[in-house]
Amino acid sequence: MSERVFIVTGAAKGIGYACARRLIADGYKVALADIDQADGKKALDQLNAGKDKAIFIECDVSEKLEVHNLVAETLSAFGRIDGLINNAGIALKGGALDLEESDFDRVLAVNLRGAFLVSKAVAKYMVEEIEGREDRSRLTERPYSIINMSSINDTVALPDYLAYTVSKGGLLQMTRSMALELAPFGIRVNAIGPGSVKTDMLSGVAGDALEKIHSRTPLGRVALPDEIAGVASFLAGEDSSYITGQCIYVDGGRLALNYTMSPRTVIEDI
Ligand SMILES: NC(=O)c1ccc[n+]([C@@H]2O[C@H](COP(=O)([O-])OP(=O)(O)OC[C@H]3O[C@@H](n4cnc5c(N)ncnc54)[C@H](O)[C@@H]3O)[C@@H](O)[C@H]2O)c1
């Protein structure tokens, strides 16, 4: 499996960076894509994996031309693409009464349209590669996997992050729709639904709301990015070969919980 190549979007930090690092540790080659060139280059330095293992490509996933460039540059560096983690995402505050139209559009453009554009470009490459094979019966020989970084908010809603909630709900349905469409080619499409993860996005969203998060989290703490990356590694590889169209919720038990947790059960934050 050491030749396998993945693209990870939003890989300059947080969950995306943890996924890129984990895939490299698993033996994959990884193209890290991010809109933030400075942080992306820093991430690449930190990985210290060598040019034959990891590259950084500046890319705004909401821009079609930049997405096409991302796929072309990955192919020119590594010669193949075996999988994709659509992880780039933003959260802009506002509900129906106060969210700016432009903020609604931007969140949907990055979180949903962006995932669509990158998936479309990568899936087209994969299907062309499969159709070029002489022996179509050997579909499992090069198992392809697309993973969307959704959220528990694809199912439960936030009143003050309307666009974010809508984007993740859409991403879950896109996961299912694409999984059905691409199943005949042996391309699997799944999602990961994190609860609250210790990243810059969480500090922006949560502010002093950590107590509220804990009161809704049976495990009594937020997740570390590596705990999401472990699930990405599972969905990327052979151990999940019969899973498609699913979302795995990595939420410390949050979706299973009715009411709230007593403060006494809360474990110190990690
Ligand atoms: N942190 C959480 O608690 C949490 C919970 C559930 C889901 N998620 C999801 O996980 C993903 C990663 O979140 P995170 O917490 O690591 O966020 P983060 O803000 O720490 O990192 C996001 C990365 O995406 C990049 N990015 C933003 N817009 C982009 C664009 N247009 N094109 C390319 N890259 C872009 C940023 O530059 C950044 O490096 C997001 O999709 C988010 O919705 C996060």
Coordinates of C-alpha atoms and ligand atoms in Angstrom, one line a residue:
M1 CA 0.0 0.0 0.0
S2 CA 3.0 2.3 0.3
E3 CA 2.3 3.8 -3.2
R4 CA -1.2 5.1 -2.3
V5 CA -1.8 8.8 -2.6
F6 CA -4.3 10.9 -0.8
I7 CA -5.4 14.6 -1.0
V8 CA -6.3 16.2 2.3
T9 CA -8.0 19.7 2.1
G10 CA -7.7 22.2 4.9
A11 CA -4.6 20.3 5.9
A12 CA -2.6 23.3 7.2
K13 CA -3.8 22.8 10.8
G14 CA -6.4 21.2 13.1
I15 CA -8.1 18.0 12.0
G16 CA -6.8 18.1 8.4
Y17 CA -3.2 18.3 9.6
A18 CA -3.7 15.4 12.0
C19 CA -5.3 13.4 9.2
A20 CA -2.3 14.2 6.8
R21 CA 0.2 13.2 9.5
R22 CA -1.6 10.0 10.3
L23 CA -1.9 9.0 6.6
I24 CA 1.9 9.6 6.1
A25 CA 2.6 7.5 9.2
D26 CA 0.4 4.8 7.6
G27 CA 2.6 4.9 4.6
Y28 CA 0.5 7.0 2.2
K29 CA 1.8 9.9 0.1
V30 CA -0.2 13.0 0.8
A31 CA -0.9 16.3 -1.0
L32 CA -1.8 18.8 1.7
A33 CA -4.1 21.5 0.3
D34 CA -5.1 24.7 2.0
I35 CA -6.1 28.3 1.3
D36 CA -3.5 29.5 3.8
Q37 CA -0.1 29.3 2.2
A38 CA 1.9 30.4 5.2
D39 CA 0.3 27.8 7.6
G40 CA 0.5 25.2 4.8
K41 CA 4.2 25.6 4.4
K42 CA 4.7 25.5 8.1
A43 CA 2.7 22.3 8.3
L44 CA 4.8 20.7 5.6
D45 CA 8.0 21.7 7.4
Q46 CA 6.6 20.2 10.6
L47 CA 5.8 16.9 9.0
N48 CA 9.4 16.7 7.8
A49 CA 8.3 13.8 5.5
G50 CA 10.4 14.6 2.4
K51 CA 9.1 15.7 -1.1
D52 CA 8.4 12.2 -2.2
K53 CA 6.0 11.7 0.7
A54 CA 4.2 15.1 1.2
I55 CA 3.7 18.2 -0.8
F56 CA 1.7 21.4 -0.1
I57 CA -0.6 22.9 -2.7
E58 CA -2.2 26.3 -2.2
C59 CA -5.9 25.9 -3.0
D60 CA -9.2 27.6 -2.2
V61 CA -11.6 24.6 -2.6
S62 CA -14.5 26.9 -3.6
E63 CA -12.6 27.9 -6.8
K64 CA -13.0 25.4 -9.6
L65 CA -9.7 26.4 -11.4
E66 CA -7.7 26.0 -8.2
V67 CA -9.3 22.6 -7.6
H68 CA -8.3 21.5 -11.1
N69 CA -4.8 22.7 -10.4
L70 CA -4.8 20.8 -7.1
V71 CA -5.6 17.5 -8.9
A72 CA -3.2 18.2 -11.8
E73 CA -0.3 19.1 -9.4
T74 CA -1.0 16.0 -7.3
L75 CA -0.9 13.8 -10.3
S76 CA 2.3 15.4 -11.6
A77 CA 4.0 15.0 -8.3
F78 CA 2.8 11.5 -7.4
G79 CA 1.3 10.0 -10.6
R80 CA -1.9 8.8 -9.0
I81 CA -4.7 9.6 -6.6
D82 CA -6.3 6.9 -4.4
G83 CA -8.3 9.0 -2.0
L84 CA -9.4 12.3 -0.8
I85 CA -10.4 13.8 2.6
N86 CA -12.7 16.8 2.1
N87 CA -11.8 18.5 5.4
A88 CA -11.6 22.2 4.6
G89 CA -14.4 24.0 6.4
I90 CA -15.4 27.3 8.0
A91 CA -18.0 28.4 10.5
L92 CA -19.5 31.9 10.4
K93 CA -21.9 32.9 13.1
G94 CA -25.5 33.9 12.6
G95 CA -29.0 32.6 12.5
A96 CA -32.0 33.3 10.2
L97 CA -32.5 36.8 11.7
D98 CA -28.9 38.1 11.6
L99 CA -26.8 36.0 9.2
E100 CA -25.4 38.1 6.3
E101 CA -26.3 36.7 2.9
S102 CA -22.6 36.9 1.9
D103 CA -21.7 34.8 5.0
F104 CA -24.3 32.2 4.1
D105 CA -22.9 32.0 0.6
R106 CA -19.3 31.8 1.8
V107 CA -19.9 28.9 4.2
L108 CA -21.9 27.0 1.6
A109 CA -19.2 27.7 -1.0
V110 CA -16.4 26.3 1.1
N111 CA -18.1 23.5 3.1
L112 CA -20.4 22.1 0.5
R113 CA -19.6 23.4 -3.0
G114 CA -15.9 23.0 -2.2
A115 CA -16.3 19.4 -1.2
F116 CA -18.4 18.8 -4.3
L117 CA -15.8 20.4 -6.6
V118 CA -12.9 18.4 -5.3
S119 CA -14.9 15.2 -5.1
K120 CA -16.1 15.7 -8.7
A121 CA -12.5 16.3 -10.0
V122 CA -11.0 13.4 -8.1
A123 CA -13.9 11.0 -8.9
K124 CA -13.6 11.7 -12.6
Y125 CA -10.0 10.9 -12.5
M126 CA -10.7 7.6 -10.6
V127 CA -13.5 6.6 -13.0
E128 CA -11.3 7.3 -16.0
E129 CA -8.6 5.2 -14.5
I130 CA -10.9 2.3 -13.8
E131 CA -12.5 2.5 -17.2
G132 CA -9.1 2.4 -18.8
R133 CA -8.4 -1.0 -17.3
E134 CA -8.5 -4.1 -19.4
D135 CA -9.9 -6.3 -16.6
R136 CA -12.8 -4.6 -14.8
S137 CA -13.3 -7.6 -12.6
R138 CA -10.3 -6.5 -10.6
L139 CA -12.0 -3.5 -9.1
T140 CA -10.7 -4.1 -5.6
E141 CA -7.1 -4.0 -6.7
R142 CA -6.9 -0.3 -6.3
P143 CA -9.5 0.6 -3.6
Y144 CA -10.5 4.2 -3.8
S145 CA -11.9 6.1 -0.9
I146 CA -13.5 9.6 -0.5
I147 CA -14.0 10.9 3.0
N148 CA -16.1 14.0 3.9
M149 CA -15.4 15.8 7.2
S150 CA -19.0 16.3 8.3
S151 CA -20.1 17.0 11.9
I152 CA -22.7 16.0 14.4
N153 CA -24.4 19.1 13.1
D154 CA -25.3 17.2 10.0
T155 CA -28.0 15.7 12.3
V156 CA -28.5 18.0 15.3
A157 CA -28.7 21.8 14.8
L158 CA -27.0 24.9 16.1
P159 CA -29.4 27.9 16.2
D160 CA -26.6 30.5 15.8
Y161 CA -24.6 28.8 13.1
L162 CA -27.4 28.3 10.5
A163 CA -25.2 28.1 7.4
Y164 CA -22.7 25.7 9.0
T165 CA -25.5 23.4 10.1
V166 CA -27.1 23.5 6.6
S167 CA -23.7 22.9 5.0
K168 CA -23.1 19.8 7.1
G169 CA -26.6 18.4 6.5
G170 CA -26.0 18.8 2.8
L171 CA -22.6 17.1 3.0
L172 CA -24.1 14.1 4.7
Q173 CA -26.6 13.7 1.8
M174 CA -23.9 14.3 -0.7
T175 CA -21.9 11.5 0.9
R176 CA -24.8 9.1 0.5
S177 CA -25.7 10.2 -3.1
M178 CA -22.1 10.0 -4.3
A179 CA -21.6 6.6 -2.5
L180 CA -24.5 5.2 -4.5
E181 CA -23.3 6.7 -7.8
L182 CA -19.7 5.5 -7.4
A183 CA -20.4 2.1 -5.9
P184 CA -20.4 0.3 -9.3
F185 CA -16.8 1.5 -9.7
G186 CA -15.8 0.3 -6.3
I187 CA -15.2 3.8 -5.1
R188 CA -16.3 4.2 -1.5
V189 CA -17.6 7.5 -0.1
N190 CA -18.1 8.0 3.6
A191 CA -18.2 10.8 6.2
I192 CA -16.9 11.4 9.7
G193 CA -19.0 13.4 12.1
P194 CA -16.9 14.8 14.9
G195 CA -18.5 16.3 18.0
S196 CA -16.2 19.0 19.5
V197 CA -12.5 18.8 18.7
K198 CA -9.7 20.8 20.2
T199 CA -8.7 23.1 17.2
D200 CA -8.8 26.8 16.3
M201 CA -12.3 26.4 14.9
L202 CA -13.6 25.2 18.3
S203 CA -12.0 28.1 20.1
G204 CA -13.7 30.5 17.6
V205 CA -17.0 28.8 17.9
A206 CA -17.2 27.9 21.5
G207 CA -15.6 30.8 23.3
D208 CA -16.7 30.3 26.9
A209 CA -19.3 27.7 26.0
L210 CA -17.0 24.7 26.9
E211 CA -19.2 24.0 29.9
K212 CA -22.2 23.6 27.6
I213 CA -20.3 21.3 25.4
H214 CA -19.2 19.1 28.3
S215 CA -22.8 19.0 29.6
R216 CA -23.8 17.4 26.3
T217 CA -20.8 15.0 26.1
P218 CA -21.0 11.7 28.0
L219 CA -17.2 11.2 27.8
G220 CA -16.9 14.5 29.5
R221 CA -14.2 16.0 27.3
V222 CA -13.6 17.3 23.8
A223 CA -11.7 15.2 21.3
L224 CA -8.1 15.6 20.1
P225 CA -7.6 15.9 16.3
D226 CA -5.7 12.6 16.4
E227 CA -8.8 10.8 17.6
I228 CA -10.5 12.0 14.3
A229 CA -7.5 11.1 12.2
G230 CA -7.6 7.5 13.5
V231 CA -11.1 7.1 12.0
A232 CA -10.0 8.7 8.8
S233 CA -7.2 6.2 8.6
F234 CA -9.7 3.4 9.0
L235 CA -12.0 4.7 6.3
A236 CA -9.1 5.3 4.0
G237 CA -7.8 1.7 4.2
E238 CA -8.7 -1.9 3.6
D239 CA -10.3 -2.5 6.9
S240 CA -13.3 -0.5 5.9
S241 CA -13.6 -2.1 2.4
Y242 CA -17.3 -3.0 2.8
I243 CA -18.4 0.4 4.2
T244 CA -19.8 3.0 2.0
G245 CA -22.5 5.8 2.3
Q246 CA -22.0 6.0 6.1
C247 CA -21.1 8.6 8.6
I248 CA -19.1 7.6 11.6
Y249 CA -19.8 9.9 14.5
V250 CA -16.8 10.6 16.7
D251 CA -18.6 12.5 19.3
G252 CA -17.9 11.2 22.8
G253 CA -21.5 9.9 22.9
R254 CA -23.2 13.2 22.2
L255 CA -25.7 12.0 19.7
A256 CA -26.8 9.2 22.0
L257 CA -27.6 11.6 24.8
N258 CA -31.0 13.0 25.7
Y259 CA -31.0 15.8 28.3
T260 CA -27.6 16.8 29.7
M261 CA -24.8 15.4 31.8
S262 CA -24.4 16.3 35.5
P263 CA -21.4 18.6 36.0
R264 CA -20.0 16.0 38.4
T265 CA -19.4 13.6 35.6
V266 CA -17.3 16.0 33.6
I267 CA -13.7 15.0 33.1
E268 CA -11.1 17.8 33.1
D269 CA -10.5 19.1 29.6
I270 CA -7.5 17.7 27.7
Ligands
LIG1 N1 -13.2 21.5 15.5 C1 -14.4 20.9 15.7 O1 -14.9 20.9 16.9 C2 -15.1 20.3 14.6 C3 -16.3 19.6 14.8 C4 -17.0 19.0 13.8 C5 -16.6 19.1 12.5 N2 -15.4 19.8 12.2 C6 -15.0 19.9 10.8 O2 -13.7 19.5 10.7 C7 -13.1 20.3 9.6 C8 -11.8 20.8 10.1 O3 -12.0 21.7 11.2 P1 -10.9 22.2 12.2 O4 -11.5 22.3 13.5 O5 -9.6 21.5 12.0 O6 -10.8 23.7 11.6 P2 -9.5 24.7 11.6 O7 -10.1 26.1 11.4 O8 -8.5 24.4 12.7 O9 -8.8 24.3 10.2 C9 -9.5 24.4 8.9 C10 -8.5 24.5 7.8 O10 -9.2 24.7 6.6 C11 -8.6 25.7 5.8 N3 -9.5 26.3 4.9 C12 -10.5 27.2 5.2 N4 -11.2 27.6 4.1 C13 -10.6 26.9 3.1 C14 -10.8 26.9 1.7 N5 -11.7 27.7 1.1 N6 -10.0 26.2 0.9 C15 -9.0 25.4 1.5 N7 -8.8 25.4 2.8 C16 -9.5 26.1 3.6 C17 -8.1 26.7 6.9 O11 -7.1 27.5 6.3 C18 -7.6 25.7 8.0 O12 -6.2 25.4 7.7 C19 -14.1 21.3 9.1 O13 -14.8 20.8 8.0 C20 -15.0 21.4 10.3 O14 -16.3 21.8 10.0 C21 -14.7 20.4 13.2

